[in-house]
Amino acid sequence: MDTRRDFLQKLGISSLVLPFMPLSGLATTKTEKLYDGPVLRVAIMGLGGYGTRVAEAMKSCVKAKLVGVISGTPSKIKDWQAKYSIPEKNCYNYENFDEIKNNPDIDAIYVITPNALHYDQVIRVAKAGKHVICEKPMAVNAKEGQEMIDACKKANVKLLVGYRMHFEPKTLEVIRLRNAGEFGKIMFFQGQCGFKIGDPAQWRLNKKLAGGGAMMDIGIYAINGSRYMVGEEPVWVTAQETKTNPQIFKEGVDETIQFQMGFPSGAVASYLSSYNINYLDRFYLVGEKGFAEMQPSTGYGPIKGRTHKGELTQPHITHQTVQMEEMAGIILEGKEPIVPVNGEEALKDLKIIDAIYLAAKTGKKIPLKL
């Protein structure tokens, strides 16, 4: 059965007929049927800036719908109720959200809270019998990540992680080209991710809430990006940390880390993760037969890229809209994404981050087994 999403993929992604028109702006045509399949009913936990971005993007979804909220701030709940027509019975706080197990109108919870809170909240959601979408990093270390995976498996619910780039059209085109052999044997990857952070009092600079610093927030993009662009799992890592302002970047909160990884084929990678350098959002992949460059590579878009064959021209559609549509398909229809977004995928990034911190601390080359 044709669906609205199928139609958009045919027109918006394959033929690029409507490259920048939002999903909600497309009129029904004779070849399109209004979507009448299952809809993933989602509650967002954490009503901050990114939670708002996801909520706005979901207005254009047809397979996913925002139906509930979880927040510790009553005024935010009231605002979201009015803005998104959320019924009172679907509103919870951090103390009582376990009661969501008795609410048949909510299928999944999207956890968008500070990193260190994910562990407890995801496990509680799983015990409540709801599917989980968790922002990255999934946890603050691999031990917690594994326990979250185990809890979701025990509860027989899905655990997905907010890797929006795994659905981004230009990113997927680079992966397709690599799989088709267009770059030849991959030799080198470079990933640069960073920005100069603002408010020194924010939670991202609080070790107890963030679990680290720039690496947990922005460096993870370069780690994950190298894995899907190189197409292999790294086998070793080395790292060097630089800290110029210990008053802002306190113990356990990394300011800038340079790190390197090696892959089984012999490909090597170089990375820069920073909270003190602007304009870092670039991936560069080099093979024996060609290259791919993306800059910006992970921002909210539009992503820009080129290869030795020319500019990448795939359309920009709001990342969070595509992500939620595709995740609805994964949860409700058993779809398999080109690049995984499950807990096991996120656990690999956490293992690498653990090793990077250890390498930076010890100065040693740390073997990886993912």
PDB file of N, CA and C in Angstrom, residues 6 21 41 46 55 64 69 82 133 149 160 172 193 252 267 361:
ATOM      1  N   ASP A   6       5.914   7.010   1.580  1.00  0.00           N
ATOM      2  CA  ASP A   6       6.458   6.437   0.351  1.00  0.00           C
ATOM      3  C   ASP A   6       6.463   7.469  -0.757  1.00  0.00           C
ATOM      4  N   MET A  21      10.468  21.739   0.165  1.00  0.00           N
ATOM      5  CA  MET A  21       9.107  21.929   0.648  1.00  0.00           C
ATOM      6  C   MET A  21       8.886  21.079   1.880  1.00  0.00           C
ATOM      7  N   ARG A  41       2.384   6.981  19.068  1.00  0.00           N
ATOM      8  CA  ARG A  41       1.945   8.046  19.971  1.00  0.00           C
ATOM      9  C   ARG A  41       3.043   8.283  21.013  1.00  0.00           C
ATOM     10  N   GLY A  46      11.266  15.989  29.079  1.00  0.00           N
ATOM     11  CA  GLY A  46      12.274  17.045  29.019  1.00  0.00           C
ATOM     12  C   GLY A  46      11.863  18.092  28.009  1.00  0.00           C
ATOM     13  N   ALA A  55       9.341  18.557  19.056  1.00  0.00           N
ATOM     14  CA  ALA A  55       7.891  18.752  19.035  1.00  0.00           C
ATOM     15  C   ALA A  55       7.445  19.510  17.789  1.00  0.00           C
ATOM     16  N   ALA A  64       4.050   9.525  13.323  1.00  0.00           N
ATOM     17  CA  ALA A  64       4.316   9.777  14.738  1.00  0.00           C
ATOM     18  C   ALA A  64       3.553  11.019  15.175  1.00  0.00           C
ATOM     19  N   VAL A  69       3.452  14.674  27.651  1.00  0.00           N
ATOM     20  CA  VAL A  69       4.656  15.365  28.121  1.00  0.00           C
ATOM     21  C   VAL A  69       4.999  14.909  29.537  1.00  0.00           C
ATOM     22  N   ALA A  82      -1.380  23.718  25.864  1.00  0.00           N
ATOM     23  CA  ALA A  82      -2.085  24.678  25.022  1.00  0.00           C
ATOM     24  C   ALA A  82      -1.565  24.660  23.595  1.00  0.00           C
ATOM     25  N   ILE A 133      12.777   6.079  23.186  1.00  0.00           N
ATOM     26  CA  ILE A 133      13.718   6.784  22.315  1.00  0.00           C
ATOM     27  C   ILE A 133      14.538   7.661  23.258  1.00  0.00           C
ATOM     28  N   ILE A 149      20.121  -1.391  27.988  1.00  0.00           N
ATOM     29  CA  ILE A 149      19.748  -2.342  26.942  1.00  0.00           C
ATOM     30  C   ILE A 149      19.105  -3.574  27.555  1.00  0.00           C
ATOM     31  N   LEU A 160      15.569   2.867  21.143  1.00  0.00           N
ATOM     32  CA  LEU A 160      16.184   3.565  20.014  1.00  0.00           C
ATOM     33  C   LEU A 160      16.886   4.814  20.542  1.00  0.00           C
ATOM     34  N   LEU A 172      23.297   9.522   3.820  1.00  0.00           N
ATOM     35  CA  LEU A 172      22.990   8.209   3.273  1.00  0.00           C
ATOM     36  C   LEU A 172      23.547   8.042   1.864  1.00  0.00           C
ATOM     37  N   CYS A 193      34.353  18.406  15.303  1.00  0.00           N
ATOM     38  CA  CYS A 193      33.080  18.784  15.887  1.00  0.00           C
ATOM     39  C   CYS A 193      33.323  19.681  17.096  1.00  0.00           C
ATOM     40  N   GLY A 252      36.958  16.553  35.107  1.00  0.00           N
ATOM     41  CA  GLY A 252      36.000  15.637  34.511  1.00  0.00           C
ATOM     42  C   GLY A 252      35.153  16.219  33.402  1.00  0.00           C
ATOM     43  N   ALA A 267      42.674   1.586   7.624  1.00  0.00           N
ATOM     44  CA  ALA A 267      42.267   2.993   7.588  1.00  0.00           C
ATOM     45  C   ALA A 267      42.516   3.623   8.957  1.00  0.00           C
ATOM     46  N   LYS A 361      43.863  10.133  29.646  1.00  0.00           N
ATOM     47  CA  LYS A 361      44.358  10.147  31.026  1.00  0.00           C
ATOM     48  C   LYS A 361      45.692   9.438  31.163  1.00  0.00           C
TER      49      LYS A 361
END
